Each structure stands twice: as structure tokens, then as C-alpha cells.
């Protein structure tokens, strides 16, 4: 399956916001508790250093957002979040998105990419990040509150560019 990455535009807002909101509702990966409206999503996605969509079979299969991990003296490190449509999970979209974000981060002058909050039960993401050369640099015990009120550990990942 051919997967093509393109920059996000406001024309993508409905599909991208729907994918994001599915993950928010599942409550096992993203910290947000409430879904975006299409307009809120559009403003959020446009505010990033980069938002890139992955197209497959004529539709948006997923996307990523890329931005500074922190401000000022820490702004040379990137952070990213990835969203893959349930329909396209297990088809290689995540690998394409992470690989594209690494190239984009380097192009933007970042020195590394750090994930601050990977839920420990997100096995697919963890396996992919390790396969692509990321290192686990820390654990935040009970750092993620699940929808049922229980807590799960978060992992912190890093990769130099």
C-alpha cells in the first residue's frame, strides 16, 4: 500500500479531527479528556511547527504533529504525537509517520525528538519507537489516568537526530 505524506491544510480538518478524537475517546494514549470541534482541531493543528497527514487509498490514514518539546533553552528538542485511523492500524502508517517526522524535525533544526508520555500499555507504539532507534530514558510511575480512574505508567523516549 502506497502511503504519501503531505502538509496539513484546513481542508483536512474534518478527517484529522475525527482521527484525533477517536484516540481521545479511547482514553489510552492521549492526555486530552475532551474531543475537539472541527474548528478547535483546525486551530490546534495549524498552530504546530508542522502537521503532516498520511494519505493511503485516497483518504487520510493518519497524521502527526511536531513542535518544540519545551521553550527557550530547551526548544532545540522536538516533540511529536501520532494518530492513525483505526481502519489503517497495522498497515505501516505509523512507521511512515514516525520516519517522516524524524526527517522533518532534522530539517527544522531540532537536535533530537522526545516523547514525554507514552502509555506503558501502548505496545504497538513502544515496539515501533524501539525499532526506529529510540531509547527509553525514564518512567513516570502512575503518570497516566485512564478513563476508569486507574493509573498507568508513562515512558519517556528520546532519539538524537
Short mmCIF file of C-alpha atoms in Angstrom, two decimals:
data_model
loop_
_atom_site.label_atom_id
_atom_site.label_comp_id
_atom_site.label_asym_id
_atom_site.label_seq_id
_atom_site.Cartn_x
_atom_site.Cartn_y
_atom_site.Cartn_z
CA UNK A 1 0.00 0.00 0.00
CA UNK A 2 1.38 3.36 -1.01
CA UNK A 3 1.41 5.94 1.79
CA UNK A 4 2.10 9.57 0.89
CA UNK A 5 2.79 12.31 3.44
CA UNK A 6 1.60 15.85 2.75
CA UNK A 7 1.40 19.01 4.86
CA UNK A 8 -1.88 19.53 6.70
CA UNK A 9 -4.33 22.12 5.35
CA UNK A 10 -7.66 23.27 6.73
CA UNK A 11 -9.31 21.10 4.05
CA UNK A 12 -8.13 18.11 6.12
CA UNK A 13 -9.67 19.28 9.40
CA UNK A 14 -12.73 17.00 9.49
CA UNK A 15 -10.83 13.77 8.85
CA UNK A 16 -7.85 14.69 11.04
CA UNK A 17 -10.04 15.89 13.92
CA UNK A 18 -12.12 12.69 13.72
CA UNK A 19 -8.99 10.50 13.97
CA UNK A 20 -7.66 12.60 16.89
CA UNK A 21 -11.00 12.46 18.69
CA UNK A 22 -11.21 8.65 18.36
CA UNK A 23 -7.94 8.40 20.25
CA UNK A 24 -9.07 10.92 22.87
CA UNK A 25 -12.30 8.93 23.41
CA UNK A 26 -10.39 5.64 23.72
CA UNK A 27 -8.53 7.23 26.66
CA UNK A 28 -5.44 5.03 26.39
CA UNK A 29 -2.87 7.23 24.64
CA UNK A 30 -3.53 10.99 24.60
CA UNK A 31 -3.80 13.17 27.72
CA UNK A 32 -6.76 15.22 26.47
CA UNK A 33 -10.10 14.39 28.08
CA UNK A 34 -12.45 16.13 25.66
CA UNK A 35 -12.73 15.94 21.86
CA UNK A 36 -12.12 18.92 19.60
CA UNK A 37 -14.72 20.55 17.41
CA UNK A 38 -13.53 20.75 13.81
CA UNK A 39 -12.69 24.43 14.34
CA UNK A 40 -10.75 23.78 17.56
CA UNK A 41 -8.89 20.95 15.86
CA UNK A 42 -8.04 23.09 12.85
CA UNK A 43 -6.65 25.88 15.05
CA UNK A 44 -4.61 23.36 17.07
CA UNK A 45 -3.19 21.55 14.03
CA UNK A 46 -2.31 24.83 12.30
CA UNK A 47 -0.53 26.08 15.45
CA UNK A 48 2.10 23.31 15.36
CA UNK A 49 5.58 23.64 13.87
CA UNK A 50 4.33 21.01 11.40
CA UNK A 51 1.25 18.87 10.99
CA UNK A 52 1.61 16.22 8.33
CA UNK A 53 -1.07 13.86 7.02
CA UNK A 54 -0.53 10.39 5.59
CA UNK A 55 -2.72 9.52 2.62
CA UNK A 56 -3.47 5.92 1.64
CA UNK A 57 -6.14 4.52 -0.67
CA UNK A 58 -7.45 8.02 -1.36
CA UNK A 59 -8.10 9.01 2.25
CA UNK A 60 -6.30 10.30 5.32
CA UNK A 61 -4.89 7.28 7.14
CA UNK A 62 -3.16 9.21 9.92
CA UNK A 63 -1.10 12.24 10.79
CA UNK A 64 1.45 13.68 13.17
CA UNK A 65 2.05 16.98 14.92
CA UNK A 66 5.57 18.28 15.52
CA UNK A 67 6.54 21.13 17.83
CA UNK A 68 9.14 22.27 20.36
CA UNK A 69 9.34 19.96 23.36
CA UNK A 70 9.76 22.99 25.60
CA UNK A 71 10.54 26.71 25.37
CA UNK A 72 13.70 28.79 25.35
CA UNK A 73 16.86 26.86 26.14
CA UNK A 74 15.03 23.57 25.55
CA UNK A 75 13.42 24.49 22.24
CA UNK A 76 16.06 22.65 20.20
CA UNK A 77 14.38 19.35 21.14
CA UNK A 78 11.22 18.31 19.28
CA UNK A 79 8.14 16.53 20.48
CA UNK A 80 5.59 14.76 18.30
CA UNK A 81 2.27 12.95 18.56
CA UNK A 82 0.95 10.42 16.07
CA UNK A 83 -2.58 9.42 15.16
CA UNK A 84 -3.51 6.52 12.92
CA UNK A 85 -7.07 5.80 11.85
CA UNK A 86 -8.37 2.52 13.30
CA UNK A 87 -9.01 1.39 9.72
CA UNK A 88 -5.28 1.66 8.88
CA UNK A 89 -3.63 0.38 12.05
CA UNK A 90 -1.16 -2.42 11.44
CA UNK A 91 -0.60 -1.33 7.82
CA UNK A 92 2.69 0.56 8.27
CA UNK A 93 1.21 4.04 8.55
CA UNK A 94 2.79 4.64 11.97
CA UNK A 95 6.25 3.74 10.71
CA UNK A 96 5.87 6.13 7.77
CA UNK A 97 4.66 8.92 10.08
CA UNK A 98 7.47 8.49 12.63
CA UNK A 99 10.10 8.27 9.89
CA UNK A 100 8.72 11.38 8.19
CA UNK A 101 8.63 13.27 11.50
CA UNK A 102 12.29 12.42 12.16
CA UNK A 103 13.27 13.84 8.78
CA UNK A 104 11.05 16.90 9.30
CA UNK A 105 12.47 17.50 12.80
CA UNK A 106 16.01 17.40 11.44
CA UNK A 107 15.01 19.74 8.59
CA UNK A 108 13.57 22.15 11.19
CA UNK A 109 16.92 22.20 13.03
CA UNK A 110 15.97 20.09 16.04
CA UNK A 111 18.75 18.08 17.70
CA UNK A 112 16.52 15.31 18.99
CA UNK A 113 12.98 14.03 19.29
CA UNK A 114 11.50 13.26 22.70
CA UNK A 115 8.20 11.66 23.66
CA UNK A 116 7.21 12.68 27.19
CA UNK A 117 4.19 10.50 27.75
CA UNK A 118 3.93 7.08 26.07
CA UNK A 119 1.42 4.96 27.97
CA UNK A 120 3.13 1.74 29.01
CA UNK A 121 0.36 -0.46 27.54
CA UNK A 122 0.69 1.19 24.10
CA UNK A 123 2.68 -1.83 22.93
CA UNK A 124 2.49 -1.08 19.21
CA UNK A 125 3.94 2.41 19.62
CA UNK A 126 6.63 1.20 22.03
CA UNK A 127 7.75 -1.56 19.67
CA UNK A 128 7.87 0.88 16.75
CA UNK A 129 9.85 3.52 18.63
CA UNK A 130 12.41 0.96 19.81
CA UNK A 131 12.69 -0.48 16.28
CA UNK A 132 13.37 3.01 14.92
CA UNK A 133 16.21 3.63 17.38
CA UNK A 134 14.54 5.50 20.23
CA UNK A 135 15.67 4.83 23.78
CA UNK A 136 13.51 4.69 26.88
CA UNK A 137 15.08 7.27 29.19
CA UNK A 138 12.62 7.20 32.04
CA UNK A 139 9.38 6.07 33.60
CA UNK A 140 6.77 8.19 35.33
CA UNK A 141 5.01 5.84 37.77
CA UNK A 142 1.24 6.20 37.53
CA UNK A 143 1.61 9.21 35.22
CA UNK A 144 -1.47 8.48 33.10
CA UNK A 145 -5.03 8.47 34.44
CA UNK A 146 -7.20 6.11 32.45
CA UNK A 147 -10.92 6.68 31.84
CA UNK A 148 -11.82 4.19 34.58
CA UNK A 149 -9.82 6.20 37.15
CA UNK A 150 -6.91 3.76 37.42
CA UNK A 151 -3.35 4.88 36.79
CA UNK A 152 -0.72 3.53 34.42
CA UNK A 153 2.98 4.27 33.99
CA UNK A 154 4.26 6.58 31.26
CA UNK A 155 7.51 6.05 29.40
CA UNK A 156 9.78 8.82 28.14
CA UNK A 157 11.57 8.18 24.84
CA UNK A 158 14.39 10.05 23.13
CA UNK A 159 16.34 9.84 19.88
CA UNK A 160 19.20 12.10 18.80
CA UNK A 161 18.98 13.47 15.27
#
